[in-house]
Each structure stands twice: as structure tokens, then as C-alpha cells.
Coordinates of C-alpha atoms and ligand atoms in Angstrom, one line a residue:
X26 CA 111.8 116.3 137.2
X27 CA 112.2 117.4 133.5
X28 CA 111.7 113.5 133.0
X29 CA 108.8 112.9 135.0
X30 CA 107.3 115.5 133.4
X31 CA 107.9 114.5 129.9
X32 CA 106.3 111.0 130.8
X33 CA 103.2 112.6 131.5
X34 CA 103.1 115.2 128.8
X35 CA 104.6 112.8 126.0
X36 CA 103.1 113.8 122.8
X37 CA 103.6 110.5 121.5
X38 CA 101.2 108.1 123.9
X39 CA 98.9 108.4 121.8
X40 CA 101.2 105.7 119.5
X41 CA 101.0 103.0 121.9
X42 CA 96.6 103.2 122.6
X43 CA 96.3 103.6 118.7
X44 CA 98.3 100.1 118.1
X45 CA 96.6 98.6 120.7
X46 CA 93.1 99.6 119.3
X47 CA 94.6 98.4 116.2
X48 CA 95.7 94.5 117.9
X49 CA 92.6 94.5 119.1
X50 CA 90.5 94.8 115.9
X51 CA 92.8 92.1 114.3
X52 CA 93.4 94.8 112.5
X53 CA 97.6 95.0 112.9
X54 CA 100.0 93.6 109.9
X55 CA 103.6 92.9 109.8
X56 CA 106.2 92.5 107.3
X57 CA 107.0 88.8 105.7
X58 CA 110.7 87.9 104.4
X59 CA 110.5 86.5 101.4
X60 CA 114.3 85.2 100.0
X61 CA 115.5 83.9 96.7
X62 CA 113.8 84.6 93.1
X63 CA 110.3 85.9 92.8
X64 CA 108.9 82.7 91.0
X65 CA 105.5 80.4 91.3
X66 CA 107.6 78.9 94.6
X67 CA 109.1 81.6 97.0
X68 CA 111.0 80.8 100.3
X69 CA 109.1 82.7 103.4
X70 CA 110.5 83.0 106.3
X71 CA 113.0 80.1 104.9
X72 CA 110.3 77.4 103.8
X73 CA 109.5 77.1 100.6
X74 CA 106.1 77.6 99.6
X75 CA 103.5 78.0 96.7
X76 CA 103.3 82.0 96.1
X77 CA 99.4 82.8 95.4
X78 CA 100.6 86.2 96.8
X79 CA 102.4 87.8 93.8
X80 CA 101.2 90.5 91.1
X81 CA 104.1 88.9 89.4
X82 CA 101.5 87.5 87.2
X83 CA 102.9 86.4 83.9
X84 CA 106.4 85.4 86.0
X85 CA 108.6 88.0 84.7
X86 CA 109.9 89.6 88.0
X87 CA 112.7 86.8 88.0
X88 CA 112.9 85.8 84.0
X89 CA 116.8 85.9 83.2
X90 CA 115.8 88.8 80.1
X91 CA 114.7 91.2 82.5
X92 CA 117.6 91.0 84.7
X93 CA 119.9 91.1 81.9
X94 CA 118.6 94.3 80.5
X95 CA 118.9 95.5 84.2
X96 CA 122.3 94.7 84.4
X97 CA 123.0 96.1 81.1
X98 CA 121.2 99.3 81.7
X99 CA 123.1 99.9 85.5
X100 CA 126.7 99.5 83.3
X101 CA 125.9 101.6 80.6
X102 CA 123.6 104.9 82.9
X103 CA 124.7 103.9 86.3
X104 CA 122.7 103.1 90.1
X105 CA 120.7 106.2 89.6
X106 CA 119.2 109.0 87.4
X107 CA 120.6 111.4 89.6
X108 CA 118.0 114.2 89.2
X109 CA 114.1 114.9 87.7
X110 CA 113.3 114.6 84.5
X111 CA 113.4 118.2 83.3
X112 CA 116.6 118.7 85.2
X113 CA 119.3 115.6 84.6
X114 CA 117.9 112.7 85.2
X115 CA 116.3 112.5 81.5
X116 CA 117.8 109.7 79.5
X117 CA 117.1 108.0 76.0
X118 CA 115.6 105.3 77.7
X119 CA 113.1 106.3 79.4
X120 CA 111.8 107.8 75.9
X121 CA 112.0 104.3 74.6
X122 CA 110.0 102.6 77.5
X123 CA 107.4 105.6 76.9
X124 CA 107.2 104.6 73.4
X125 CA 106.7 101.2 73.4
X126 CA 104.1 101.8 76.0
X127 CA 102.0 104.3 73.8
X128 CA 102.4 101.6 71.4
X129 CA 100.9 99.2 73.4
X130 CA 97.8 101.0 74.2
X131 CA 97.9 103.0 70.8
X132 CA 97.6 106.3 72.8
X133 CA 99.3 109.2 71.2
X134 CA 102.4 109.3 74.1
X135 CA 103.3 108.2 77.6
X136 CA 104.4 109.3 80.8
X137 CA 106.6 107.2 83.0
X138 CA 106.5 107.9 86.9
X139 CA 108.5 106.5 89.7
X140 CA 105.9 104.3 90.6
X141 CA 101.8 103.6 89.8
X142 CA 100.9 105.2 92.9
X143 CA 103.2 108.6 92.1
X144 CA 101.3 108.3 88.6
X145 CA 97.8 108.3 90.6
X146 CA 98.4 111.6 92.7
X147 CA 100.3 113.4 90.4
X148 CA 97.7 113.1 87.6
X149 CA 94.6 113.4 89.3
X150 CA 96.2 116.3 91.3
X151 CA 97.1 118.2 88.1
X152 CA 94.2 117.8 86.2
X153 CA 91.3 119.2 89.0
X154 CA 91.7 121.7 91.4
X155 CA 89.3 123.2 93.6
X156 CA 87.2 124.2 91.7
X157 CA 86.2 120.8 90.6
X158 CA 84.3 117.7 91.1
X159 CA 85.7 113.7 90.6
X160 CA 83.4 111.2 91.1
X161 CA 85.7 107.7 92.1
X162 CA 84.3 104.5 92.5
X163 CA 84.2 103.4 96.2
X164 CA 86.2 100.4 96.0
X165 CA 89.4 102.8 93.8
X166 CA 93.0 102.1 95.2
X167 CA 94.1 103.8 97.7
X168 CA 96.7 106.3 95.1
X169 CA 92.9 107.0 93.8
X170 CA 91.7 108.6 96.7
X171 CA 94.7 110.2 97.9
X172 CA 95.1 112.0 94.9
X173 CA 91.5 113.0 95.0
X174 CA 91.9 114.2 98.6
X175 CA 95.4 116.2 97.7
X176 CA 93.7 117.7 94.2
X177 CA 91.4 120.0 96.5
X178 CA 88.7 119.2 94.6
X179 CA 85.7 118.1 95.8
X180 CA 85.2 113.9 95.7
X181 CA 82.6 111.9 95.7
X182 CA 82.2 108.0 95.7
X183 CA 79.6 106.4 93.8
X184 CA 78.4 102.7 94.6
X185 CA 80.9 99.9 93.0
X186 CA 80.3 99.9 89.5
X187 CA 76.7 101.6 90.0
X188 CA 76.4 103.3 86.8
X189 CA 73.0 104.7 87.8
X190 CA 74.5 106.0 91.2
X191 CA 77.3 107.7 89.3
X192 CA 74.5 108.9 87.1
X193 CA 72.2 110.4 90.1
X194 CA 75.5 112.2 91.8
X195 CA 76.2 113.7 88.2
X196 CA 72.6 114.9 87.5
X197 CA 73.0 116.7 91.3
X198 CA 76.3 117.8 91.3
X199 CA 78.0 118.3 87.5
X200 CA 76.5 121.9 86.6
X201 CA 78.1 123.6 90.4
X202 CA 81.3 122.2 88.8
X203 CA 84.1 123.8 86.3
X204 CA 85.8 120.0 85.4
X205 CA 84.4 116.6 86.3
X206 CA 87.0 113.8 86.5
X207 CA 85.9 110.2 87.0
X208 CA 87.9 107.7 88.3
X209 CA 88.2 103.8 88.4
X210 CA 90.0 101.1 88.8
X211 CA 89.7 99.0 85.7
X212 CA 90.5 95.7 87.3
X213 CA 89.5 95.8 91.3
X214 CA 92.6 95.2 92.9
X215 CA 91.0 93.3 96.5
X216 CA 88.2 92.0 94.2
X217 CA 89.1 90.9 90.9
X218 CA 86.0 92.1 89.0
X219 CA 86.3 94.9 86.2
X220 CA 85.0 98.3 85.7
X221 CA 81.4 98.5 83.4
X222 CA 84.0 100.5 81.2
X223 CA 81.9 101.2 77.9
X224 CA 79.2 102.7 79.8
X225 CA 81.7 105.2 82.0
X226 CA 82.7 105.9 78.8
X227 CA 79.0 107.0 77.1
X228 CA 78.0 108.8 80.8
X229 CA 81.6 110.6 80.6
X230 CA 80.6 112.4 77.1
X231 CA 77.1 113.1 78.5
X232 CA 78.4 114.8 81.5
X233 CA 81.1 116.3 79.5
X234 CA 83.7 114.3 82.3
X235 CA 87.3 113.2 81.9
X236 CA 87.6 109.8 82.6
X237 CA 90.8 107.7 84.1
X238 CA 91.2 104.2 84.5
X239 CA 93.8 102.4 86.3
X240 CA 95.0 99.8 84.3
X241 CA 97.3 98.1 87.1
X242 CA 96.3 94.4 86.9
X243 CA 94.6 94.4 84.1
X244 CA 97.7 95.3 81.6
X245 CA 99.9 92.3 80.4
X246 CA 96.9 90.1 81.0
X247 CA 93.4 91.7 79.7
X248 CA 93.3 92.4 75.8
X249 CA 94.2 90.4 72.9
X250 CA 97.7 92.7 72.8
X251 CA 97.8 92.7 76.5
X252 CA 96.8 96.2 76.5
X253 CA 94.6 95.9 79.4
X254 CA 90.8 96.4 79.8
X255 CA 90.7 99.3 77.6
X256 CA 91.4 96.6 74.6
X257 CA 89.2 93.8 76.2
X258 CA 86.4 96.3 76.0
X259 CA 86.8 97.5 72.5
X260 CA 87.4 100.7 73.4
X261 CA 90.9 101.6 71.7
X262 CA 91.3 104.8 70.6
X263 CA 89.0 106.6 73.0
X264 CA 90.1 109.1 74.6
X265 CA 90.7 108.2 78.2
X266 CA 93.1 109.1 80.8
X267 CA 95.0 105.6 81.2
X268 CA 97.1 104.8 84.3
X269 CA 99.1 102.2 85.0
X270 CA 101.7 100.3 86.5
X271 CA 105.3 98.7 85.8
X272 CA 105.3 96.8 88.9
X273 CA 102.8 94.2 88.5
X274 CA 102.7 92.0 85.2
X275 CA 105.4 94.0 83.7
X276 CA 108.3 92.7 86.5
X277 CA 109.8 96.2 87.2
X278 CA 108.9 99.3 89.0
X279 CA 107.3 102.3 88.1
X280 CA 104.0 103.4 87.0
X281 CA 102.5 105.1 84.1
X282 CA 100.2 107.4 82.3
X283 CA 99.3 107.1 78.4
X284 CA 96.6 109.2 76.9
X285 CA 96.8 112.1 73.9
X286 CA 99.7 114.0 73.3
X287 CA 98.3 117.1 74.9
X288 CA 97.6 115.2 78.2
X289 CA 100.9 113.8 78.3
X290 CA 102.5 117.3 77.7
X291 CA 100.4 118.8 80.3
X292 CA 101.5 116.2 82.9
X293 CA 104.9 117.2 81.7
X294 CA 104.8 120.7 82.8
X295 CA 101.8 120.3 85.6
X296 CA 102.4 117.0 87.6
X297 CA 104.0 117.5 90.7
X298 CA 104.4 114.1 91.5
X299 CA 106.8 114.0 88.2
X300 CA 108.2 117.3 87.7
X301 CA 109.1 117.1 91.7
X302 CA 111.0 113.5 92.1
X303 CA 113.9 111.6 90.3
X304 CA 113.3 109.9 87.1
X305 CA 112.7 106.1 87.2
X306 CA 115.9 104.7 88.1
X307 CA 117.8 102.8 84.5
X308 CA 117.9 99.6 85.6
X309 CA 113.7 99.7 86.4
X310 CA 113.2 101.3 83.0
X311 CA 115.4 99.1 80.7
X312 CA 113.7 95.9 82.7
X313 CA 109.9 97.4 81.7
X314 CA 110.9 97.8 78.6
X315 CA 112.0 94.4 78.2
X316 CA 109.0 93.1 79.5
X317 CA 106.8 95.5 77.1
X318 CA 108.9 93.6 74.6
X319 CA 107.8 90.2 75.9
X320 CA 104.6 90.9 76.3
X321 CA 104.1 91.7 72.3
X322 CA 106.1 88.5 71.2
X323 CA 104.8 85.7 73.9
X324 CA 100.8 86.0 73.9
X325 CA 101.1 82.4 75.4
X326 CA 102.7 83.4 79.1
X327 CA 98.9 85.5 78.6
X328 CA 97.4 81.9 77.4
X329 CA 98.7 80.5 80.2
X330 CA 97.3 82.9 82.5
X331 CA 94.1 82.5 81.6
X332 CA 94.1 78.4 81.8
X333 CA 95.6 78.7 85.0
X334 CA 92.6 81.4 86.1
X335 CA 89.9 78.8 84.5
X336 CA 91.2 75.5 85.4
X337 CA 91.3 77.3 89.1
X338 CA 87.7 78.6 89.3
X339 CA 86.2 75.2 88.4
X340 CA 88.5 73.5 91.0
X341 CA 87.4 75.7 93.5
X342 CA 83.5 76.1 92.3
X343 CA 81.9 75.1 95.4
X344 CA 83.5 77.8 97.4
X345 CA 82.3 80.8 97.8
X346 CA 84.2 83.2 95.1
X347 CA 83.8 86.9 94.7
X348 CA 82.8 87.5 90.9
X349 CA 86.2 87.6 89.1
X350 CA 87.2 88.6 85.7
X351 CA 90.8 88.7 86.2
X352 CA 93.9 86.6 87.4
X353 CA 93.0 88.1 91.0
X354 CA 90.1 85.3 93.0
X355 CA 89.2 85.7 96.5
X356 CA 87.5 84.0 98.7
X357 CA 85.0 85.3 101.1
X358 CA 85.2 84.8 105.4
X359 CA 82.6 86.2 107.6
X360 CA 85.3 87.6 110.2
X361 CA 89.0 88.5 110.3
X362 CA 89.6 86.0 112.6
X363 CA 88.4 83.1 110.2
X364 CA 90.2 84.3 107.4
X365 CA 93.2 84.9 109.1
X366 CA 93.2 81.2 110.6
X367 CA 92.5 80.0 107.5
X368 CA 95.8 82.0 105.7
X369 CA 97.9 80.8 108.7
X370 CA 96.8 76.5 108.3
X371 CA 97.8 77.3 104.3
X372 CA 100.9 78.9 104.8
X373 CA 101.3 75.7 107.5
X374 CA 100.8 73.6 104.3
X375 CA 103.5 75.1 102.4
X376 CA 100.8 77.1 100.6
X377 CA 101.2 81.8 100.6
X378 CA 97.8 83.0 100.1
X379 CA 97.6 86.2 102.3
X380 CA 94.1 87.6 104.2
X381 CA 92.5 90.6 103.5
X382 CA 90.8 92.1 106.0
X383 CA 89.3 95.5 106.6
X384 CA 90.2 98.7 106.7
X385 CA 92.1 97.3 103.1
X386 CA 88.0 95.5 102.2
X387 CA 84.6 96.0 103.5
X388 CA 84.9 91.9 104.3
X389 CA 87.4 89.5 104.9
X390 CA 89.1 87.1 102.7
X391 CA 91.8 85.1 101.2
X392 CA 93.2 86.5 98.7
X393 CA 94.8 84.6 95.1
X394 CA 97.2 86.0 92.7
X395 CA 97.2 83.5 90.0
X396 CA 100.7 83.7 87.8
X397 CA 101.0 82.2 84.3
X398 CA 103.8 80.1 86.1
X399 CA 101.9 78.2 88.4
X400 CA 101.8 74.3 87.5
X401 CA 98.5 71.9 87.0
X402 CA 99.8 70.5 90.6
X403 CA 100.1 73.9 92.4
X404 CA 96.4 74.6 91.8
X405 CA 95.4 71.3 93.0
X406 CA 97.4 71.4 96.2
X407 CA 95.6 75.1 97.3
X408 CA 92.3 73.5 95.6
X409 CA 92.8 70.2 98.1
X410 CA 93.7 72.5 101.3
X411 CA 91.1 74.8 100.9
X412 CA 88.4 72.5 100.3
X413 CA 89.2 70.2 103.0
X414 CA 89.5 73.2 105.9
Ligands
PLP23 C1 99.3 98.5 92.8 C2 98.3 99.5 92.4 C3 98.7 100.9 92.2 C4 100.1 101.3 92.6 O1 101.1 100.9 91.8 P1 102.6 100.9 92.3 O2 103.4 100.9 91.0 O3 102.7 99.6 93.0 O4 102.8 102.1 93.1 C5 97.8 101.8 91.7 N1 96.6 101.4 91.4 C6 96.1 100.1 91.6 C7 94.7 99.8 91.2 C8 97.0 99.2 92.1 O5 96.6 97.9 92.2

């Protein structure tokens, strides 16, 4: 009886209707194994096949130096950091990876979190409250507009990269405020275009607003250094609220925050999402800051990149591209259904290129990681397959 009942009652149904709804939209992912090295060829589900689906872009998730410092790092500190920060997890590395990552945005210091979407939440949460307004751009990461929805304060999204919508919604809102934070991505992450960075900048000192960018995919590959769009804008040395991530270009995990020294020690003492957690594991921290290292001394893995990105485009110029300033290129489909086809014949090809479909995007599309370690005849094989669909 106290079965029957509990079928009827079950306060978990409502599972089973939501993931149907969500198979019915074409809306439902699943994991994909992927075995051996990260590398410009990956084995999915045991067939090799040409990885467009990495943010491993300048190929140093499997590059013997990073592994080696790894190794190093887990025999000298061991598995874990066995406690926060500010309790006993602290070690001298993680200073040294904070270092060289000031250094390479010339910020005053740097905060390393467990990983760029910690970073995200525990900064914007700790720098508005409720008694504040951020204004995000509508296509910002998802760690963007959590951490505006767990700050309290009240958020906004303008239009993508509408300065004069940003501008109206300030003129309205700014004075009911105490802080203003604004917030963008600097490199789109389903898109591929960039932030119009100097002008955030100039309507940020008008407004009197913080500003953060997230640097995610744009650092290791934007800027003559490789410091990201920040540098690829000219804007060095401004004061800006910098996020990033150690997951992507750099090979590791982790993320990051790099700004003045007075932001950094406020994060210190006021970010929950670092006071609260375990410091970045050693073997994650001594791999970034090998990769930092690389980064600095081989501008051509960055060269590379950015041949692969143009030689790419022109292959693919009668398709129809979403404007891209970055090693990330889509490729727009009018429905789910035809991008997802389209994904499944390339991975039939020996070819990863994953779809992107909504709630992720507004529209569907395949979606191209290019990596600095893609050959000449990798490009032409997805350029030949896509074309001929
Ligand atoms: C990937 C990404 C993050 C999250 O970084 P992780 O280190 O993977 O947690 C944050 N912001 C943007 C724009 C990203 O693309």
C-alpha cells in the first residue's frame, strides 16, 4: 500500500516529463569518451578523428613539459592541497603561478581559483551586493550570469556588444544604484567575436562602473605577449577587473583573477568562492605555470594559431560564418536538427566538430576550435566535408 502510494505521490516524476520535453526539443546532450592524448587527432569512442572540439588551442594539454612539471609538482607537494588557501593548502607555488600571471597582463597581482567558473562567481559575488546594479552582456558565459544572479544585485543584460544599449540602461538605472559592475566576455565563447573593449572602457569612467572582462579564450592567443584582448586593444595598464582561465590555452585547470593589488587583496578576504574551497591542486598549478612559461618564450605556437585561423576562413569563405576574431569559427544552421545531422556525417568522416544548439545559443551551429597544432591537411579535410554536405 505504502508502495502504491509512493508511485502516485513520487516527488520525483516530474524527472522523467522534464527529459522528455527536453528529447523532444532536440534539446538533450550526452557525454563523449574521448581516450589517449589531447592532441590535433583524438580517439572518440575508439576511432580516431580530427579534434575541432578542443580549447586546447595552442596544443599544450598533452606537451611532454607540462606533464613533466605535473609529475614533478605531485612528488615534491603531493595528490592534493589538502585544505583552502588561508588554512593549509597555501603553497610556494601557487604564489609563483600568481606571479607570472600578473606578469603577463602587467596587473599589480593575481588570484588563482579552482577553476574560471569559481573565479566568475566568487568575484562578481564579492564585489556587488544588493544594493547594486551590473549590467552583463547578453551573450556572457554562463559563470557570468550565475555570479550575477548569486551577488543579489540587481542585473541587467544589454544587447551583444550594443554600446548604446549599455549606454540607455545606464542613463536609466546608474543613479538608483551604490556600485555598477559591467561584465563581458572578451572573446564570445559560442561566437568567436570580441568585446568593443575600449569603448566599455570610456562608458565605465563616465558611469563611474567597475568593469570585468573574461579573458578565457582570448589569453595565450590575443595580444602580442599573449596577454589576451586587454593587450590586443591597447589597453594595458587600465584598470579593469581581469578574469580568466587555466583550462583553455594554458593546458591545465583553474581559473584566475588579475587586477590591482587592492582588488586582489579584497578577493582574498571577501571571495567566497576562494576563501571557501581547496587551493588549486600542485600538479594543475605547476602545469599552468609551465605553460605561462611557454607562452612568453614560443610566440610562434601563437603564429601558428593565427595561420591556421586565416588559412581556415578563406577555405571556408563561401559558407556562412559568424563574424570571428578569434581561433573559435562557427557556422550557422537554421534548426537543431540540421546542425546536429550535419556534426553526426563529420564525425562519420573521421572529423569532431560538435553542434551548438539552444538553450547554450540563440541559433544552431557547428562549432570550430582551431589549435595551433592542426596540419595544412586537417583544414582541408573539414574544408572538403563541409563544403560538399
Ligand atoms: C570556459 C569559460 C569559463 C569557465 O572556465 P573553467 O576554467 O572551464 O571553469 C568562464 N568564462 C568563459 C567565457 C569561458 O569560456
Amino acid at each position: 500500500m505504502a508502495k502504491i502510494w509512493s508511485i502516485l505521490t513520487n516527488s520525483y516524476n516530474w524527472l522523467n516529463k522534464s527529459l522528455t520535453s527536453i528529447h523532444r526539443a532536440h534539446w538533450y546532450r550526452s557525454v563523449k569518451e574521448i581516450t589517449g592524448l589531447p592532441g590535433a587527432m583524438v580517439e572518440l569512442s575508439g576511432r580516431p578523428v580530427i579534434n575541432f572540439a578542443s580549447n586546447d588551442y595552442l596544443g599544450l594539454a598533452g606537451d611532454k613539459r607540462l606533464i613533466k612539471a605535473a609529475i614533478e609538482a605531485i612528488e615534491t607537494h603531493g595528490t592534493g592541497s589538502t585544505g583552502s588557501r588561508l588554512m593549509s593548502g597555501h603553497r610556494k607555488l601557487h604564489r609563483e603561478l600568481e606571479l607570472e600571471i600578473a606578469a603577463l597582463k602587467n596587473t599589480e597581482d593575481a588570484l588563482v581559483f579552482s577553476s574560471g567558473y569559481l573565479a566568475n562567481l566568487g568575484t562578481v559575488g564579492a564585489l556587488v551586493g544588493v544594493k547594486d546594479l551590473i549590467l552583463g552582456d547578453q551573450y556572457n558565459h554562463s559563470s557570468l550570469k550565475k555570479g550575477a544572479i548569486l551577488s543579489g544585485a540587481t542585473s541587467l543584460d544589454y544587447l551583444h556588444n550594443n554600446v548604446a544599449d549599455l549606454r540607455q540602461k545606464l542613463e536609466i538605472n546608474r543613479s538608483l544604484y551604490r556600485r555598477c559592475l559591467i561584465t563581458t566576455d572578451s572573446v564570445f565563447s559560442m561566437d568567436g567575436d570580441l568585446c568593443p573593449l575600449p569603448e566599455l572602457i570610456a562608458i565605465a569612467q563616465e558611469f563611474e562602473c567597475m568593469l570585468l572582462v573574461d579573458e578565457a579564450h582570448a589569453t595565450g592567443i590575443l595580444g602580442k605577449k599573449g596577454a589576451g584582448c586587454v593587450e590586443h586593444f591597447n589597453c594595458t595598464g587600465e584598470e579593469l577587473i581581469q578574469i580568466g582561465t587555466l583550462s583553455k590555452a594554458l593546458g591545465s585547470l583553474g581559473g584566475y583573477v588579475a587586477g590591482s593589488a587592492n582588488l586582489i587583496d579584497f578577493l582574498r578576504n571577501r571571495s567566497a568562492t576562494w576563501i571557501y574551497t581547496t587551493a588549486l591542486s600542485p600538479a594543475d598549478t605547476a602545469a599552468a605555470t609551465a605553460a605561462i612559461k611557454i607562452v612568453k618564450q614560443e610566440p610562434e605556437r601563437r603564429q601558428q594559431l593565427w595561420n591556421n585561423i586565416e588559412y581556415l576562413k578563406h577555405l571556408l569563405s563561401n559558407l556562412e560564418l559568424l563574424p570571428s576574431k578569434s581561433s573559435i569559427l562557427c557556422i550557422n544552421f537554421g534548426t537543431p536538427e540540421t546542425a546536429l545531422s550535419t556534426a553526426q556525417k563529420l564525425q562519420d568522416q573521421g572529423i569532431f566538430a560538435p553542434a551548438i544548439r539552444p538553450p547554450t545559443v540563440p541559433t544552431s551551429r557547428i562549432r570550430l576550435s582551431l589549435m595551433a597544432i592542426h596540419q595544412k591537411q586537417h583544414l582541408d579535410l573539414l574544408a572538403r566535408h563541409l563544403l560538399e554536405k
